[in-house]
Amino acid sequence: MTKNESVINWIESVKRIVKPDNVVWIDGSESQLESLRGEACKRNEIIKLNPEKCPGCYLRRSALNDVARAEDRTFICTKTKEEAGPTNNWWEPKFAYDKVLGIAKNSYIGKTMYIIPYSMGMPESKFSKIGIELTDSIYTVLNMAIMTRVGKNILEKLGDSNDWVRGLHCSCELDEEKRYVCHFPEDKTIISVNSGYGGNVLLGKKCFALRIASFLARKEKWLAEHMLILGVEKPNGEVKYVCAAFPSACGKTNLAMLIPPQIYKSKGYKVWCVGDDIAWLRIGKDGRLWAINPENGFFGVAPGTSNKSNPNAMATVAKNTIFTNVVHNLEDNTVWWEGMDNNPPENAVDWKGNPWNGKISSERGAHPNSRFTAPAKNCPYLSKEFDNPEGVPISAIIFGGRRASTIPLVYEARDWNHGVFVGSTISSESTAASTGKLGVLRHNPMAMMPFCGYNMGEYFSHWIEMGKLLGKNAPKIFSVNWFGTDNQGNFLWPGYGDNLRVLEWIINRCEGKIGAKKTPIGFLPYEKDINTSGMNISSDVLNMLLNVDIEKWKKEAGKIKEFYKIFENKLPPELKNQLLILEENLIK
Ligand code: OXD
Ligand code: MN
């Protein structure tokens, strides 16, 4: 399929190690994908679902030990440990190559090597970057064909260039003890062994579009971020775009696909989804910050997704979708998950493959990190700019986490550097998207902690630097927290569609239309400026949501100080200074 020597040589060198029986190039054609789906069904790797009720949809059950990103087995293999920084696992490159290629050795014997040429971003966009993933798993091929732009045309675009990201995925025995996801940013290479889970094996996603891309972005002066992108269309037809970074499973997909509350809908507001997980941001010719979503699909968390919480996602997964680790409803060969509706199937199979009766079983049927992989094109409110090679201009950047207390519903940073400080101090209660304990409060700067491909202290400096380059065109930066609770643990804010009320405040601030309260932590809304009409919320609750509790913030500042210590001399002075300002503001 190509004469590109760098491609041919690399593939040949990998073939000598993994020893496939066959090699198949993925050309991106529907006929090839359809025959692969048939083959995977025959091998019981996926199950074809009811063609009337869920056309083109398939179910996959993963190995029981392979259901989330393996953060503690994910490595950044730069020459020195310092380059990977204190928040990444690090291996010296030669050691890492020996280790993972040793595991990969002979692992394709009796198998086919699928070669997937893909582009992150529109192939014709100058924002885009090309990768080639080798895999022994048809499930991986089918997912990559949804999540990225795959096919022959990508190789044509690459021509004889050596500028592409190498990716090798070997399923091996799915042995947890030998599961590794290694990144070699200097070689633009990713090697993943012993997993079949999306985040570990769809190498275009977290591995390339975040870890490798963030490393490249620093050199090339742009940003690769764990952010959704959405456009708010106002009644006059004008669309304002914002990016938002939240840790995994904090509702990025729901926010990206938000349906306006009735009162906004009737005025003519619409929300357009550009992306739900990753944004690549560059400074455009006009000096503003422009974003593309490098992906072509959604790899969303299924549980909790319903016609009530996210009707757009439900419409998006209605066809041509791969479901992983959800419940199989044997009555009509469809799927189900907790939170979809109050009608769990009785005659079903749970994510582990065991018979399951949703009416009487005490165990959950779908894994908490069960997923859908769905084409972006299915989303009824996909932005018309989704395919625009230039991307969309960004008015605001939003940072958020899952916090029961302390962090108000929304506030605005005083300026770019303060915004970088706000982003660097995000913390969140951990969720099921990665292995490890649930509900533990963890710092997760810019929601990038598991995804930054180099020293995070330097990543902060890069953010500060980008602010200098953007100057007066820098977007405003905000913090949001949808997850504040009362003393009984009840959520104070309804979230979902009502989050548009907060987005409206943010956009009004960007347009300089309204004032705000100056507080020790930044600018907070005046109560009157959050539109609560049509909402059942008392002034007391709104007060709680917009409260700055000085004592709690003093503790927060203490935790930030502690957290910052890990960056040692790499912490930019601008952030040290921001912490001092916060501490001073709190004792004033
Ligand atoms: C994801 C994640 O899958 O962040 O998007 O874990
Ligand atoms: Mn994510």
Coordinates of C-alpha atoms in Angstrom, one line a residue, residues 20-446:
P20 CA 2.7 -12.9 12.2
D21 CA 1.3 -15.6 9.9
N22 CA -0.4 -13.0 7.8
V23 CA -0.4 -9.3 7.2
V24 CA -3.5 -7.2 6.3
W25 CA -3.4 -3.5 5.5
I26 CA -6.5 -1.7 6.6
D27 CA -7.7 0.3 3.6
G28 CA -10.6 2.0 5.3
S29 CA -13.2 0.5 3.0
E30 CA -16.6 -0.5 4.4
S31 CA -16.3 -3.9 2.6
Q32 CA -13.1 -4.7 4.4
L33 CA -14.4 -3.6 7.8
E34 CA -17.6 -5.6 7.2
S35 CA -15.7 -8.8 6.5
L36 CA -13.6 -8.2 9.6
R37 CA -16.7 -7.8 11.7
G38 CA -17.9 -11.2 10.3
E39 CA -14.7 -12.8 11.1
A40 CA -14.6 -11.4 14.7
C41 CA -18.2 -12.7 15.2
K42 CA -17.2 -16.2 14.0
R43 CA -14.3 -16.1 16.5
N44 CA -16.7 -15.0 19.2
E45 CA -14.7 -11.9 19.8
I46 CA -17.8 -9.7 19.3
I47 CA -21.5 -10.4 19.1
K48 CA -23.7 -8.9 16.4
L49 CA -26.7 -7.2 18.0
N50 CA -30.3 -7.0 16.8
P51 CA -30.1 -5.4 13.3
E52 CA -33.5 -3.9 13.5
K53 CA -33.2 -2.4 17.0
C54 CA -29.4 -1.5 16.9
P55 CA -28.3 -1.6 13.3
G56 CA -24.6 -2.1 12.8
C57 CA -24.0 -2.6 16.5
Y58 CA -21.8 -5.1 18.3
L59 CA -21.1 -6.2 21.8
R60 CA -17.7 -7.1 23.2
R61 CA -16.8 -8.6 26.6
S62 CA -13.3 -8.0 27.6
A63 CA -11.1 -10.2 29.8
L64 CA -12.2 -9.8 33.5
N65 CA -8.8 -8.3 34.4
D66 CA -8.7 -5.8 31.6
V67 CA -11.4 -3.2 32.0
A68 CA -9.6 0.1 32.5
R69 CA -6.5 2.1 31.7
A70 CA -3.5 0.6 33.5
E71 CA -2.0 3.9 34.8
D72 CA 0.5 2.2 37.1
R73 CA 1.8 0.2 34.1
T74 CA 2.0 3.1 31.7
F75 CA 5.5 4.5 31.2
I76 CA 7.1 7.5 29.6
C77 CA 10.5 6.4 28.3
T78 CA 12.5 9.5 27.8
K79 CA 16.3 9.5 28.1
T80 CA 16.3 10.8 31.6
K81 CA 13.8 10.4 34.5
E82 CA 13.7 14.1 34.9
E83 CA 12.3 14.6 31.4
A84 CA 9.4 12.3 32.3
G85 CA 8.9 14.2 35.6
P86 CA 7.6 13.2 39.0
T87 CA 4.1 12.4 37.9
N88 CA 4.9 9.7 35.3
N89 CA 6.3 6.2 35.6
W90 CA 9.6 6.2 33.8
W91 CA 11.8 3.6 32.2
E92 CA 15.0 4.2 30.4
P93 CA 14.3 3.6 26.7
K94 CA 16.7 0.7 26.0
F95 CA 15.5 -1.1 29.1
A96 CA 11.8 -0.5 28.1
Y97 CA 12.4 -1.6 24.5
D98 CA 14.1 -4.8 25.7
K99 CA 11.3 -5.5 28.2
V100 CA 8.3 -4.9 26.0
L101 CA 9.7 -6.3 22.8
G102 CA 10.8 -9.3 24.8
I103 CA 7.2 -9.8 25.8
A104 CA 6.0 -9.1 22.3
K105 CA 8.4 -11.6 20.7
N106 CA 6.6 -14.3 18.7
S107 CA 3.3 -13.1 20.0
Y108 CA 1.7 -12.9 16.5
I109 CA 2.5 -16.5 15.7
G110 CA -0.7 -18.1 14.3
K111 CA -2.2 -14.6 14.0
T112 CA -2.7 -11.8 11.5
M113 CA -1.0 -8.4 11.8
Y114 CA -3.4 -5.7 10.9
I115 CA -1.8 -2.5 9.8
I116 CA -3.9 0.6 10.4
P117 CA -2.8 3.9 8.8
Y118 CA -4.7 6.7 10.5
S119 CA -4.9 10.4 10.9
M120 CA -5.6 12.3 14.1
G121 CA -7.6 15.3 12.7
M122 CA -8.9 15.8 9.2
P123 CA -6.2 14.5 6.8
E124 CA -6.3 17.9 4.9
S125 CA -5.8 19.9 8.1
K126 CA -2.4 21.3 9.0
F127 CA -3.3 20.6 12.6
S128 CA -3.4 16.8 11.9
K129 CA -0.8 14.1 12.6
I130 CA -0.5 10.7 11.1
G131 CA 0.0 7.3 12.9
I132 CA 0.3 3.7 12.0
E133 CA -0.9 1.1 14.5
L134 CA 0.0 -2.6 14.2
T135 CA -2.4 -4.8 16.1
D136 CA -3.4 -8.5 16.3
S137 CA -6.9 -7.6 17.4
I138 CA -9.9 -7.1 15.1
Y139 CA -11.7 -5.4 17.9
T140 CA -8.9 -2.8 18.0
V141 CA -9.1 -2.3 14.2
L142 CA -12.9 -1.8 14.4
N143 CA -12.6 0.7 17.2
M144 CA -9.8 2.6 15.5
A145 CA -11.9 2.8 12.4
I146 CA -14.6 4.6 14.4
M147 CA -12.3 6.7 16.6
T148 CA -9.9 7.9 13.9
R149 CA -9.7 8.6 10.2
V150 CA -8.4 5.3 8.8
G151 CA -7.3 4.2 5.3
K152 CA -5.3 4.3 2.2
N153 CA -5.7 8.0 1.7
I154 CA -3.7 8.6 4.9
L155 CA -0.7 6.8 3.4
E156 CA -1.0 8.9 0.2
K157 CA -1.0 12.0 2.4
L158 CA 2.1 10.8 4.3
G159 CA 4.0 10.3 1.0
D160 CA 7.6 9.5 1.8
S161 CA 7.7 11.5 5.0
N162 CA 9.2 10.1 8.2
D163 CA 6.9 12.2 10.3
W164 CA 4.4 9.7 11.8
V165 CA 3.8 7.9 15.1
R166 CA 4.6 4.3 15.4
G167 CA 2.2 2.1 17.4
L168 CA 2.5 -1.6 18.2
H169 CA -0.2 -3.4 20.1
C170 CA 0.2 -7.1 21.0
S171 CA -2.6 -8.8 22.9
C172 CA -0.3 -11.5 24.1
E173 CA -2.0 -13.5 27.0
L174 CA -3.7 -10.4 28.5
D175 CA -1.5 -11.2 31.5
E176 CA -2.0 -8.4 34.0
E177 CA 1.5 -8.9 35.4
K178 CA 3.0 -8.4 32.0
R179 CA 0.8 -5.5 30.9
Y180 CA 2.7 -2.4 29.8
V181 CA 1.9 0.7 27.8
C182 CA 5.2 2.3 26.9
H183 CA 5.7 5.7 25.2
F184 CA 9.0 6.7 23.5
P185 CA 8.3 10.4 22.8
E186 CA 11.7 11.0 21.2
D187 CA 11.1 8.1 18.7
K188 CA 7.3 8.9 18.4
T189 CA 6.7 5.3 19.3
I190 CA 4.1 3.5 21.4
I191 CA 4.2 -0.2 22.4
S192 CA 1.3 -1.7 24.3
V193 CA 1.3 -5.4 25.4
N194 CA -1.1 -7.7 27.2
S195 CA -4.2 -5.5 27.1
G196 CA -7.3 -5.3 25.0
Y197 CA -8.9 -2.3 26.8
G198 CA -9.6 0.8 24.7
G199 CA -7.5 3.3 26.6
N200 CA -4.5 1.0 26.5
V201 CA -4.8 -0.2 22.9
L202 CA -6.6 2.4 20.8
L203 CA -3.2 4.0 20.4
G204 CA -4.4 7.1 18.6
K205 CA -6.3 8.2 21.6
K206 CA -4.6 8.8 25.0
C207 CA -1.2 7.4 23.9
F208 CA -0.8 9.5 20.7
A209 CA -3.3 12.4 20.9
L210 CA -2.3 13.2 24.5
R211 CA 1.0 11.7 25.6
I212 CA 3.0 11.9 22.5
A213 CA 1.2 14.9 21.2
S214 CA 1.7 16.9 24.4
F215 CA 5.5 16.2 24.1
L216 CA 5.4 17.4 20.5
A217 CA 3.1 20.4 21.3
R218 CA 5.6 21.8 23.7
K219 CA 8.3 21.8 21.1
E220 CA 6.0 23.1 18.4
K221 CA 4.3 25.7 20.6
W222 CA 0.7 24.4 20.7
L223 CA -1.4 22.5 23.3
A224 CA -2.7 18.9 23.3
E225 CA -5.3 18.7 26.0
H226 CA -7.8 16.4 27.7
M227 CA -10.6 18.7 26.8
L228 CA -14.0 18.7 25.3
I229 CA -14.9 21.4 22.8
L230 CA -18.4 22.8 22.4
G231 CA -20.2 25.7 20.7
V232 CA -23.0 27.6 22.3
E233 CA -25.3 29.1 19.6
K234 CA -27.1 32.2 20.9
P235 CA -30.5 33.3 19.7
N236 CA -28.9 35.6 17.2
G237 CA -27.1 32.7 15.5
E238 CA -23.7 33.6 16.8
V239 CA -21.7 30.6 18.2
K240 CA -19.1 30.9 21.0
Y241 CA -16.8 28.0 21.5
V242 CA -15.3 26.8 24.8
C243 CA -13.0 24.0 25.8
A244 CA -13.3 22.2 29.1
A245 CA -10.9 19.9 30.9
F246 CA -12.3 17.4 33.5
P247 CA -10.8 14.2 34.8
S248 CA -12.1 10.9 33.4
A249 CA -15.8 10.1 34.0
C250 CA -16.7 13.6 35.3
G251 CA -19.3 14.2 32.6
K252 CA -17.3 15.5 29.7
T253 CA -19.4 13.6 27.2
N254 CA -22.6 14.8 28.8
L255 CA -21.4 18.5 28.8
A256 CA -20.2 18.2 25.2
M257 CA -23.7 16.9 24.2
L258 CA -25.7 19.2 26.5
I259 CA -29.4 19.8 25.6
P260 CA -30.5 23.3 26.6
P261 CA -33.2 23.5 29.3
Q262 CA -36.7 24.4 27.9
I263 CA -36.4 28.1 28.7
Y264 CA -33.1 28.4 26.7
K265 CA -34.4 26.2 23.9
S266 CA -37.5 28.3 23.4
K267 CA -35.3 31.4 23.1
G268 CA -33.3 29.7 20.3
Y269 CA -30.1 28.5 22.2
K270 CA -28.4 25.4 20.8
V271 CA -25.3 23.6 21.9
W272 CA -23.0 22.0 19.3
C273 CA -20.6 19.3 20.0
V274 CA -17.1 19.5 18.5
G275 CA -15.4 16.9 20.7
D276 CA -15.9 15.1 24.0
D277 CA -12.3 14.2 25.1
I278 CA -9.4 15.7 23.4
A279 CA -8.5 19.1 22.0
W280 CA -5.5 20.2 20.0
L281 CA -5.1 24.0 20.3
R282 CA -3.0 26.3 18.2
I283 CA -2.6 30.0 17.8
G284 CA -4.2 31.0 14.5
K285 CA -3.2 33.6 12.0
D286 CA -5.5 36.0 13.8
G287 CA -3.6 35.5 17.1
R288 CA -6.6 33.7 18.7
L289 CA -6.5 30.2 20.1
W290 CA -8.1 27.6 17.7
A291 CA -9.1 24.1 18.5
I292 CA -9.7 20.9 16.6
N293 CA -10.9 17.6 17.9
P294 CA -8.4 15.1 16.6
E295 CA -10.8 12.2 17.0
N296 CA -13.6 10.9 14.8
G297 CA -15.8 9.2 17.4
F298 CA -16.8 8.9 21.0
F299 CA -15.4 6.4 23.4
G300 CA -17.9 7.2 26.2
V301 CA -18.8 5.7 29.6
A302 CA -22.1 3.8 29.2
P303 CA -23.5 3.6 32.7
G304 CA -25.6 6.6 33.6
T305 CA -26.2 7.5 30.0
S306 CA -29.9 7.7 29.4
N307 CA -32.5 9.5 27.4
K308 CA -32.9 11.8 30.4
S309 CA -29.2 12.4 31.1
N310 CA -27.9 12.5 27.6
P311 CA -30.4 12.0 24.8
N312 CA -27.8 13.0 22.2
A313 CA -25.5 10.2 23.3
M314 CA -28.4 7.8 23.2
A315 CA -29.1 8.8 19.6
T316 CA -25.4 8.6 18.8
V317 CA -25.1 5.0 20.0
A318 CA -28.3 3.9 18.1
K319 CA -26.3 2.5 15.2
N320 CA -22.8 1.4 14.1
T321 CA -21.6 1.3 17.7
I322 CA -19.4 -1.1 19.6
F323 CA -20.5 -1.7 23.2
T324 CA -17.9 -3.1 25.6
N325 CA -18.7 -4.8 28.9
V326 CA -22.4 -3.8 29.1
V327 CA -25.3 -6.2 29.8
H328 CA -26.5 -8.4 26.9
N329 CA -30.3 -8.5 26.8
L330 CA -31.1 -12.0 25.5
E331 CA -34.8 -11.2 25.0
D332 CA -34.2 -9.1 22.0
N333 CA -30.5 -9.2 21.5
T334 CA -29.9 -5.6 22.6
V335 CA -27.8 -4.0 25.3
W336 CA -28.5 -2.4 28.7
W337 CA -26.5 -0.7 31.5
E338 CA -27.2 0.7 34.9
G339 CA -28.8 4.1 34.6
M340 CA -30.2 3.5 31.1
D341 CA -33.8 3.1 32.4
N342 CA -35.6 1.5 35.4
N343 CA -36.3 -1.6 33.4
P344 CA -33.3 -4.0 33.6
P345 CA -33.7 -7.2 31.5
E346 CA -34.4 -10.4 33.4
N347 CA -33.1 -12.8 30.8
A348 CA -29.6 -11.4 30.3
V349 CA -25.9 -11.9 30.4
D350 CA -23.7 -9.6 32.6
W351 CA -20.4 -8.0 31.5
K352 CA -18.6 -11.1 32.9
G353 CA -20.5 -13.4 30.6
N354 CA -22.7 -14.9 33.4
P355 CA -26.5 -15.3 33.3
W356 CA -28.0 -12.2 34.9
N357 CA -31.4 -11.2 36.0
G358 CA -31.6 -7.5 36.4
K359 CA -34.8 -7.7 38.5
I360 CA -33.3 -9.9 41.3
S361 CA -29.6 -9.7 41.0
S362 CA -27.7 -7.9 43.7
E363 CA -24.7 -7.4 41.5
R364 CA -24.4 -4.8 38.8
G365 CA -24.7 -6.1 35.2
A366 CA -22.5 -3.6 33.3
H367 CA -19.0 -2.8 34.4
P368 CA -18.8 0.8 35.8
N369 CA -16.3 1.6 33.1
S370 CA -18.2 -0.1 30.3
R371 CA -18.1 1.9 27.1
F372 CA -19.6 2.7 23.8
T373 CA -17.5 3.4 20.7
A374 CA -19.7 5.5 18.3
P375 CA -19.0 7.5 15.2
A376 CA -19.0 11.3 15.7
K377 CA -21.2 11.7 12.7
N378 CA -24.1 9.9 14.5
C379 CA -24.4 12.8 17.0
P380 CA -27.5 14.8 16.2
Y381 CA -25.8 18.0 17.4
L382 CA -22.4 17.5 16.0
S383 CA -21.0 20.9 15.1
K384 CA -21.0 21.9 11.5
E385 CA -17.4 22.9 12.1
F386 CA -16.4 19.4 13.2
D387 CA -14.7 18.7 9.9
N388 CA -13.3 22.2 9.5
P389 CA -9.5 21.8 9.0
E390 CA -9.0 25.2 10.7
G391 CA -10.9 24.2 13.9
V392 CA -12.9 26.6 15.9
P393 CA -11.9 29.8 17.8
I394 CA -11.9 29.4 21.6
S395 CA -13.4 32.1 23.8
A396 CA -13.0 30.4 27.2
I397 CA -11.1 27.5 28.8
I398 CA -12.9 25.7 31.7
F399 CA -11.3 23.5 34.3
G400 CA -13.2 21.3 36.7
G401 CA -13.2 18.3 38.9
R402 CA -15.6 16.2 41.1
R403 CA -15.6 18.0 44.5
A404 CA -18.1 17.6 47.2
S405 CA -17.1 20.9 48.8
T406 CA -14.8 24.0 48.8
I407 CA -14.8 24.6 45.0
P408 CA -17.8 26.9 44.0
L409 CA -20.1 26.2 41.1
V410 CA -18.1 28.6 38.9
Y411 CA -15.5 31.3 39.2
E412 CA -13.2 33.2 36.8
A413 CA -9.5 33.5 37.0
R414 CA -8.1 37.0 37.3
D415 CA -5.8 36.5 34.3
W416 CA -4.1 33.8 32.2
N417 CA -1.4 32.9 34.8
H418 CA -4.0 32.7 37.5
G419 CA -6.0 30.5 35.2
V420 CA -3.0 28.2 34.7
F421 CA -2.7 28.1 38.5
V422 CA -6.4 27.1 38.7
G423 CA -5.9 24.4 36.1
S424 CA -2.8 23.1 37.8
T425 CA -4.7 22.7 41.1
I426 CA -7.7 20.7 39.9
S427 CA -8.4 17.8 42.1
S428 CA -11.1 15.2 41.9
E429 CA -12.5 12.2 43.5
S430 CA -11.2 9.2 41.5
T431 CA -13.6 7.2 39.2
A432 CA -13.7 3.9 37.5
A433 CA -12.0 4.9 34.3
S434 CA -8.6 3.8 35.6
T435 CA -7.5 1.0 37.8
G436 CA -7.0 1.8 41.5
K437 CA -9.1 2.9 44.4
L438 CA -12.4 4.8 43.9
G439 CA -13.5 8.0 45.7
V440 CA -10.0 9.1 46.7
L441 CA -9.2 12.8 46.3
R442 CA -6.4 13.2 43.8
H443 CA -4.7 16.2 42.3
N444 CA -5.1 16.1 38.5
P445 CA -3.6 19.3 36.9
M446 CA -5.5 20.2 33.8

